[in-house]
Amino acid sequence: MTAESDVTSANASIRASTLWTIVLGFAADPLMRWSWPDPGQYLRSMPQFVNACGGRAFEHGTAYVTGESRAAALWLPPDVQQDEDALDAIMALSLRPEITEDMAHLRQGMAEHHPPEPHWYLPLIAVDPNWVGQGLGTLLMKYALQRCDEQGVAAYLESSNPENIPFYQRHGFKVIGEIQHGSSPPLMPMLRTAC
């Protein structure tokens, strides 16, 4: 398979396919599958979770895709937040009771690690598993980080998969802590200052 190298903003007509690309890309993610280990529950809950975490990127033109939605990144501009009410509702309806408290602590830790100054936030970036290794994640990252640098604004994310940390580090992100509670896998907050 060969990758297309164009990066575009995802509009309403491809929002669903963009969300499903992210759902596919996170299907083996340690934190997501700890949250929803049952495949059916994962497939029911994860699209709602993606929408709540990064859906506002569509409204701001900062939901980026490559080619035919083979890879996607949802960036929230400075001063744009996730939909916390929707996240609360998803967690209340879908999490196993034994991890509810751990998840609450993770979310609190995430809030505490967000930089106080204006920053671009990357809640989700993923590649369709059929297209992994084609450089699509790198294309998406370079595209968005160029904007961060032009604006002189930092970028922030949390890595829910330790295997992805070197990828983020290659793009200038540094681990600034670790968020973990109870039985949860670790979540690594990472910050990149503008170049």
XYZ file of N, CA and C in Angstrom:
585
model
N 0.837 -1.185 0.000
C 0.000 0.000 0.000
C 0.876 1.241 0.000
N 0.467 2.212 -0.731
C 1.185 3.478 -0.734
C 0.298 4.550 -0.130
N 0.938 5.476 0.536
C 0.196 6.517 1.240
C 0.090 7.771 0.384
N -1.022 8.434 0.542
C -1.153 9.756 -0.055
C -0.613 10.756 0.953
N 0.047 11.785 0.455
C 0.768 12.668 1.359
C 0.048 13.966 1.675
N -1.159 14.139 1.198
C -1.845 15.398 1.468
C -2.490 15.374 2.842
N -2.488 16.521 3.484
C -3.156 16.698 4.771
C -4.225 17.750 4.561
N -5.441 17.441 4.978
C -6.546 18.380 4.834
C -7.338 18.435 6.134
N -8.148 19.463 6.250
C -9.071 19.549 7.378
C -10.285 18.680 7.074
N -10.663 17.882 8.051
C -11.826 17.008 7.881
C -13.089 17.844 8.031
N -13.967 17.763 7.044
C -15.231 18.495 7.138
C -16.335 17.558 7.613
N -17.534 18.068 7.712
C -18.661 17.291 8.239
C -18.933 16.033 7.425
N -18.662 16.071 6.131
C -18.979 14.919 5.283
C -18.080 13.714 5.554
N -16.900 13.948 6.134
C -16.031 12.802 6.450
C -15.792 12.658 7.960
N -16.605 13.338 8.736
C -16.439 13.250 10.192
C -16.561 11.808 10.676
N -17.562 11.089 10.210
C -17.769 9.713 10.675
C -16.579 8.824 10.319
N -16.090 8.919 9.088
C -14.957 8.070 8.707
C -13.700 8.462 9.483
N -13.556 9.740 9.797
C -12.427 10.201 10.602
C -12.496 9.602 11.999
N -13.680 9.627 12.604
C -13.845 9.043 13.937
C -13.537 7.548 13.923
N -13.999 6.842 12.891
C -13.765 5.397 12.828
C -12.293 5.084 12.601
N -11.571 5.927 11.891
C -10.123 5.733 11.759
C -9.468 5.767 13.129
N -9.875 6.714 13.962
C -9.309 6.815 15.307
C -9.719 5.611 16.149
N -10.966 5.187 16.047
C -11.418 3.999 16.785
C -10.564 2.789 16.402
N -10.333 2.601 15.104
C -9.489 1.488 14.655
C -8.063 1.624 15.170
N -7.541 2.827 15.109
C -6.164 3.059 15.532
C -5.920 2.822 17.006
N -6.949 2.969 17.827
C -6.812 2.774 19.273
C -7.293 1.400 19.740
N -7.603 0.503 18.811
C -8.186 -0.791 19.179
C -7.286 -1.644 20.068
N -5.977 -1.416 20.032
C -5.057 -2.176 20.886
C -4.363 -1.273 21.908
N -4.860 -0.059 22.081
C -4.256 0.889 23.014
C -4.448 0.421 24.458
N -3.368 0.395 25.259
C -3.495 -0.117 26.630
C -4.556 0.580 27.481
N -4.601 1.908 27.429
C -5.562 2.629 28.270
C -6.995 2.472 27.773
N -7.186 2.542 26.467
C -8.547 2.402 25.931
C -9.103 1.003 26.200
N -8.274 -0.023 26.054
C -8.760 -1.381 26.257
C -8.853 -1.739 27.740
N -8.118 -1.040 28.598
C -8.342 -1.163 30.037
C -9.703 -0.553 30.363
N -10.020 0.544 29.717
C -11.301 1.206 29.949
C -12.466 0.344 29.467
N -12.309 -0.235 28.280
C -13.374 -1.044 27.675
C -12.773 -2.340 27.122
N -12.513 -3.321 27.999
C -11.883 -4.559 27.537
C -12.791 -5.413 26.651
N -14.097 -5.287 26.824
C -15.025 -6.041 25.985
C -15.081 -5.380 24.612
N -14.836 -6.139 23.520
C -14.816 -5.533 22.186
C -16.109 -4.798 21.826
N -17.254 -5.380 22.171
C -18.525 -4.724 21.864
C -18.664 -3.398 22.591
N -18.290 -3.395 23.862
C -18.370 -2.155 24.640
C -17.398 -1.117 24.089
N -16.204 -1.567 23.695
C -15.237 -0.646 23.099
C -15.821 0.003 21.838
N -16.390 -0.809 20.962
C -16.932 -0.279 19.709
C -18.151 0.610 19.920
N -18.894 0.405 20.997
C -20.024 1.281 21.301
C -19.565 2.592 21.942
N -18.573 2.512 22.814
C -18.177 3.668 23.620
C -17.109 4.546 22.978
N -16.189 3.935 22.263
C -15.049 4.699 21.755
C -15.446 5.813 20.775
N -16.378 5.612 19.841
C -16.752 6.744 18.975
C -17.289 7.941 19.776
N -18.074 7.665 20.809
C -18.581 8.745 21.659
C -17.433 9.431 22.403
N -16.481 8.623 22.870
C -15.319 9.141 23.580
C -14.495 10.048 22.658
N -14.257 9.596 21.430
C -13.496 10.393 20.463
C -14.194 11.726 20.222
N -15.495 11.688 20.040
C -16.258 12.918 19.832
C -16.144 13.861 21.021
N -16.251 13.312 22.226
C -16.180 14.151 23.423
C -14.785 14.734 23.620
N -13.766 13.948 23.338
C -12.385 14.421 23.539
C -11.941 15.414 22.472
N -12.238 15.099 21.224
C -11.683 15.918 20.156
C -12.661 16.436 19.140
N -13.951 16.193 19.348
C -14.948 16.588 18.364
C -14.972 18.071 18.047
N -14.578 18.892 19.001
C -14.580 20.339 18.754
C -13.531 20.750 17.723
N -12.589 19.868 17.431
C -11.607 20.166 16.375
C -12.303 20.319 15.020
N -13.383 19.572 14.806
C -14.119 19.696 13.539
C -14.701 21.096 13.397
N -15.207 21.648 14.490
C -15.815 22.973 14.470
C -14.788 24.072 14.185
N -13.527 23.806 14.526
C -12.483 24.822 14.386
C -11.573 24.579 13.186
N -11.893 23.568 12.383
C -11.079 23.271 11.206
C -9.731 22.669 11.536
N -9.619 22.081 12.725
C -8.328 21.529 13.162
C -8.400 20.017 13.381
N -9.336 19.382 12.699
C -9.369 17.919 12.601
C -8.701 17.599 11.271
N -7.519 17.014 11.330
C -6.721 16.806 10.122
C -6.717 15.338 9.729
N -6.763 15.090 8.423
C -6.704 13.734 7.897
C -5.716 13.687 6.736
N -5.274 12.481 6.441
C -4.435 12.256 5.268
C -5.194 11.358 4.307
N -5.023 11.632 3.034
C -5.624 10.783 2.015
C -7.104 10.591 2.237
N -7.514 9.364 2.282
C -8.926 9.010 2.462
C -9.198 8.653 3.921
N -8.842 9.540 4.809
C -9.003 9.337 6.261
C -8.232 8.110 6.745
N -7.068 7.881 6.149
C -6.236 6.750 6.571
C -5.550 7.035 7.895
N -5.417 8.305 8.215
C -4.854 8.739 9.490
C -5.559 10.034 9.864
N -5.672 10.262 11.152
C -6.398 11.444 11.616
C -5.794 11.971 12.913
N -5.849 13.275 13.074
C -5.411 13.940 14.295
C -6.433 15.011 14.641
N -6.880 15.010 15.870
C -7.832 16.010 16.339
C -7.096 16.958 17.283
N -6.854 18.154 16.817
C -6.145 19.174 17.595
C -7.141 20.204 18.114
N -7.036 20.509 19.398
C -7.867 21.567 19.974
C -7.023 22.835 20.099
N -7.475 23.940 19.492
C -6.728 25.199 19.561
C -6.656 25.719 20.999
N -5.753 26.663 21.240
C -5.694 27.273 22.569
C -7.083 27.769 22.999
N -7.391 27.547 24.240
C -8.645 27.976 24.861
C -9.876 27.202 24.388
N -9.687 26.116 23.653
C -10.798 25.223 23.306
C -10.617 23.957 24.136
N -11.670 23.576 24.835
C -11.588 22.441 25.758
C -12.356 21.232 25.223
N -12.024 20.082 25.787
C -12.818 18.882 25.534
C -14.222 19.097 26.097
N -15.153 18.279 25.676
C -16.519 18.344 26.191
C -16.591 17.499 27.470
N -16.288 18.126 28.589
C -16.212 17.407 29.873
C -17.561 16.812 30.274
N -18.657 17.499 29.977
C -19.972 16.945 30.322
C -20.235 15.655 29.564
N -19.894 15.631 28.282
C -20.065 14.412 27.484
C -19.147 13.302 27.995
N -17.911 13.661 28.355
C -16.994 12.651 28.904
C -17.542 12.067 30.203
N -18.059 12.934 31.075
C -18.666 12.447 32.325
C -19.779 11.453 32.033
N -20.633 11.777 31.076
C -21.763 10.903 30.744
C -21.292 9.562 30.183
N -20.302 9.598 29.289
C -19.784 8.354 28.714
C -19.188 7.477 29.809
N -18.399 8.071 30.671
C -17.770 7.305 31.747
C -18.824 6.711 32.682
N -19.821 7.496 33.025
C -20.864 7.021 33.943
C -21.635 5.846 33.350
N -21.869 5.881 32.039
C -22.674 4.838 31.407
C -21.893 3.599 30.992
N -20.586 3.734 30.780
C -19.879 2.634 30.131
C -18.755 1.986 30.933
N -18.224 2.663 31.941
C -17.100 2.078 32.663
C -17.545 0.999 33.650
N -16.677 0.017 33.812
C -16.901 -0.994 34.843
C -16.787 -0.303 36.205
N -17.663 -0.611 37.153
C -17.634 0.074 38.455
C -16.272 0.010 39.151
N -15.551 -1.081 38.973
C -14.280 -1.237 39.691
C -13.172 -0.300 39.183
N -13.360 0.349 38.031
C -12.323 1.275 37.564
C -12.780 2.734 37.572
N -13.984 2.986 38.017
C -14.528 4.354 37.995
C -13.660 5.325 38.782
N -13.238 4.939 39.980
C -12.413 5.829 40.800
C -11.043 6.038 40.164
N -10.460 4.973 39.623
C -9.156 5.110 38.963
C -9.257 6.085 37.784
N -10.313 5.977 37.004
C -10.487 6.876 35.858
C -10.661 8.323 36.314
N -11.380 8.530 37.392
C -11.553 9.889 37.919
C -10.199 10.491 38.292
N -9.330 9.682 38.890
C -7.992 10.167 39.249
C -7.155 10.452 37.993
N -7.289 9.612 36.977
C -6.563 9.860 35.729
C -6.998 11.189 35.112
N -8.287 11.403 35.047
C -8.792 12.646 34.455
C -8.347 13.866 35.257
N -8.309 13.732 36.571
C -7.824 14.828 37.409
C -6.347 15.089 37.131
N -5.557 14.027 37.012
C -4.134 14.166 36.702
C -3.913 14.819 35.349
N -4.763 14.464 34.372
C -4.652 15.082 33.053
C -4.896 16.584 33.162
N -5.924 16.964 33.887
C -6.240 18.391 34.047
C -5.087 19.130 34.729
N -4.449 18.493 35.702
C -3.359 19.129 36.437
C -2.096 19.301 35.591
N -1.905 18.447 34.592
C -0.695 18.518 33.775
C -0.826 19.449 32.566
N -2.039 19.836 32.207
C -2.187 20.771 31.090
C -1.429 22.048 31.416
N -0.656 22.561 30.470
C 0.081 23.799 30.735
C -0.879 24.949 31.036
N -0.484 25.847 31.927
C -1.363 26.981 32.252
C -1.417 28.022 31.123
N -0.347 28.100 30.322
C -0.326 29.075 29.232
C -1.094 28.523 28.027
N -1.501 29.391 27.096
C -2.198 28.911 25.903
C -1.358 27.853 25.168
N -2.024 26.804 24.709
C -1.326 25.721 24.011
C -2.298 24.985 23.101
N -1.740 24.333 22.090
C -2.501 23.427 21.248
C -2.513 22.068 21.939
N -3.683 21.444 21.977
C -3.825 20.154 22.661
C -4.197 19.078 21.640
N -3.454 17.989 21.680
C -3.697 16.860 20.791
C -4.279 15.707 21.610
N -5.617 15.631 21.721
C -6.181 14.529 22.488
C -6.081 13.192 21.765
N -6.093 13.212 20.411
C -6.121 11.949 19.675
C -5.430 12.075 18.322
N -4.573 11.108 18.035
C -3.981 10.945 16.712
C -3.889 9.447 16.471
N -4.263 9.008 15.281
C -4.258 7.570 15.006
C -4.150 7.313 13.520
N -3.650 6.139 13.212
C -3.539 5.671 11.834
C -4.329 4.379 11.729
N -5.098 4.234 10.670
C -5.765 2.971 10.382
C -4.692 1.884 10.372
N -4.890 0.774 11.103
C -3.858 -0.271 11.168
C -3.382 -0.770 9.803
N -4.212 -0.697 8.770
C -3.780 -1.090 7.424
C -2.729 -0.152 6.840
N -2.559 1.024 7.438
C -1.662 2.038 6.881
C -0.525 2.408 7.816
N -0.369 1.680 8.919
C 0.730 1.955 9.852
C 2.063 1.737 9.136
N 3.031 2.588 9.443
C 4.361 2.451 8.872
C 4.552 3.156 7.541
N 3.549 3.915 7.108
C 3.633 4.628 5.826
C 4.000 6.109 5.998
N 4.247 6.538 7.238
C 4.626 7.927 7.478
C 3.464 8.888 7.625
N 2.241 8.356 7.732
C 1.074 9.236 7.810
C 1.007 10.000 9.126
N 1.361 9.342 10.225
C 1.377 10.036 11.516
C 2.382 11.179 11.509
N 3.517 10.951 10.890
C 4.536 11.996 10.787
C 4.026 13.178 9.959
N 3.345 12.884 8.861
C 2.774 13.966 8.042
C 1.806 14.816 8.861
N 0.919 14.142 9.584
C -0.057 14.868 10.397
C 0.621 15.707 11.466
N 1.621 15.126 12.117
C 2.294 15.826 13.206
C 3.050 17.048 12.675
N 3.801 16.887 11.604
C 4.556 18.013 11.049
C 3.628 19.139 10.605
N 2.513 18.763 10.000
C 1.557 19.750 9.521
C 1.047 20.620 10.672
N 0.633 19.996 11.746
C 0.085 20.750 12.877
C 1.164 21.513 13.639
N 2.328 20.894 13.806
C 3.378 21.550 14.583
C 3.945 22.769 13.860
N 3.870 22.780 12.542
C 4.285 23.970 11.800
C 3.425 25.162 12.218
N 2.133 24.918 12.378
C 1.225 25.988 12.813
C 1.575 26.440 14.229
N 1.855 25.488 15.115
C 2.246 25.836 16.487
C 3.475 26.736 16.476
N 4.462 26.361 15.657
C 5.697 27.143 15.603
C 5.471 28.526 15.004
N 4.650 28.602 13.959
C 4.345 29.906 13.360
C 3.674 30.825 14.366
N 2.844 30.250 15.227
C 2.139 31.041 16.237
C 2.957 31.233 17.513
N 4.064 30.497 17.639
C 4.876 30.573 18.850
C 4.166 29.994 20.063
N 3.370 28.935 19.836
C 2.549 28.350 20.900
C 2.976 26.900 21.143
N 2.994 26.494 22.398
C 3.373 25.134 22.769
C 2.300 24.128 22.345
N 2.700 22.862 22.297
C 1.775 21.762 22.018
C 1.850 20.781 23.175
N 0.712 20.179 23.489
C 0.619 19.272 24.634
C -0.217 18.056 24.251
N 0.144 16.899 24.813
C -0.623 15.668 24.614
C -0.386 14.742 25.796
N -1.175 13.683 25.872
C -0.921 12.596 26.806
C -0.800 11.315 25.982
N 0.300 10.606 26.141
C 0.477 9.345 25.428
C -0.079 8.211 26.280
N -1.048 7.490 25.716
C -1.649 6.362 26.436
C -1.003 5.041 26.049
N 0.025 5.102 25.196
C 0.716 3.893 24.777
C 2.218 4.146 24.832
N 2.953 3.435 25.703
C 4.399 3.665 25.816
C 5.143 3.489 24.491
N 4.623 2.660 23.605
C 5.283 2.433 22.312
C 5.304 3.695 21.441
N 4.411 4.635 21.709
C 4.332 5.841 20.893
C 5.221 6.983 21.387
N 5.773 6.850 22.576
C 6.570 7.938 23.152
C 7.752 8.318 22.257
N 8.524 7.357 21.712
C 9.622 7.768 20.820
C 9.143 8.570 19.598
N 7.985 8.226 19.062
C 7.424 8.996 17.938
C 7.230 10.452 18.343
N 6.611 10.670 19.497
C 6.372 12.041 19.953
C 7.692 12.754 20.249
N 8.639 12.025 20.841
C 9.935 12.640 21.148
C 10.651 13.083 19.874
N 10.523 12.314 18.800
C 11.143 12.711 17.527
C 10.572 14.040 17.019
N 9.383 14.381 17.468
C 8.746 15.631 17.054
C 8.896 16.728 18.107
N 9.782 16.514 19.069
C 10.109 17.557 20.026
C 9.352 17.532 21.341
N 8.480 16.557 21.548
C 7.756 16.460 22.815
C 8.647 15.852 23.889
N 8.462 16.315 25.116
C 9.191 15.771 26.257
C 8.193 15.296 27.311
N 8.491 14.160 27.918
C 7.653 13.646 29.001
C 7.793 14.586 30.190
N 6.657 15.021 30.746
C 6.699 15.961 31.879
C 6.081 15.360 33.138
N 5.792 14.073 33.124
C 5.228 13.426 34.297
C 4.690 12.061 33.948
N 3.987 11.474 34.902
C 3.294 10.206 34.685
C 2.003 10.243 35.485
N 0.935 9.803 34.858
C -0.371 9.766 35.510
C -0.790 8.303 35.575
N -1.020 7.811 36.765
C -1.416 6.410 36.934
C -2.125 6.284 38.270
N -3.146 5.437 38.322
C -3.847 5.220 39.581
C -4.430 3.820 39.604
N -4.264 3.131 40.719
C -4.847 1.803 40.872
C -4.396 0.843 39.785
N -5.369 0.271 39.096
C -5.076 -0.734 38.069
C -4.823 -0.143 36.684
N -4.845 1.184 36.575
C -4.743 1.793 35.240
C -3.343 1.663 34.658
N -3.261 1.569 33.325
C -1.956 1.710 32.678
C -1.484 3.155 32.833
N -0.176 3.407 32.718
C 0.307 4.776 32.835
C -0.067 5.632 31.632
N -0.257 6.889 31.906
C -0.538 7.904 30.899
C 0.574 8.939 31.037
N 1.246 9.243 29.927
C 2.410 10.113 29.975
C 2.112 11.489 29.375
N 1.994 12.534 30.191
C 1.826 13.879 29.646
C 3.118 14.329 28.975
N 2.993 14.958 27.814
C 4.169 15.387 27.052
C 3.939 16.798 26.522
N 4.995 17.594 26.554
C 4.932 19.001 26.169
C 6.004 19.287 25.130
N 5.646 20.119 24.166
C 6.604 20.588 23.154
C 6.509 22.101 23.105
N 7.622 22.766 23.371
C 7.638 24.213 23.263
C 7.761 24.590 21.803
N 7.274 25.747 21.445
C 7.339 26.202 20.060
C 8.780 26.423 19.653
N 9.102 26.088 18.410
C 10.477 26.284 17.891
C 10.618 27.641 17.266
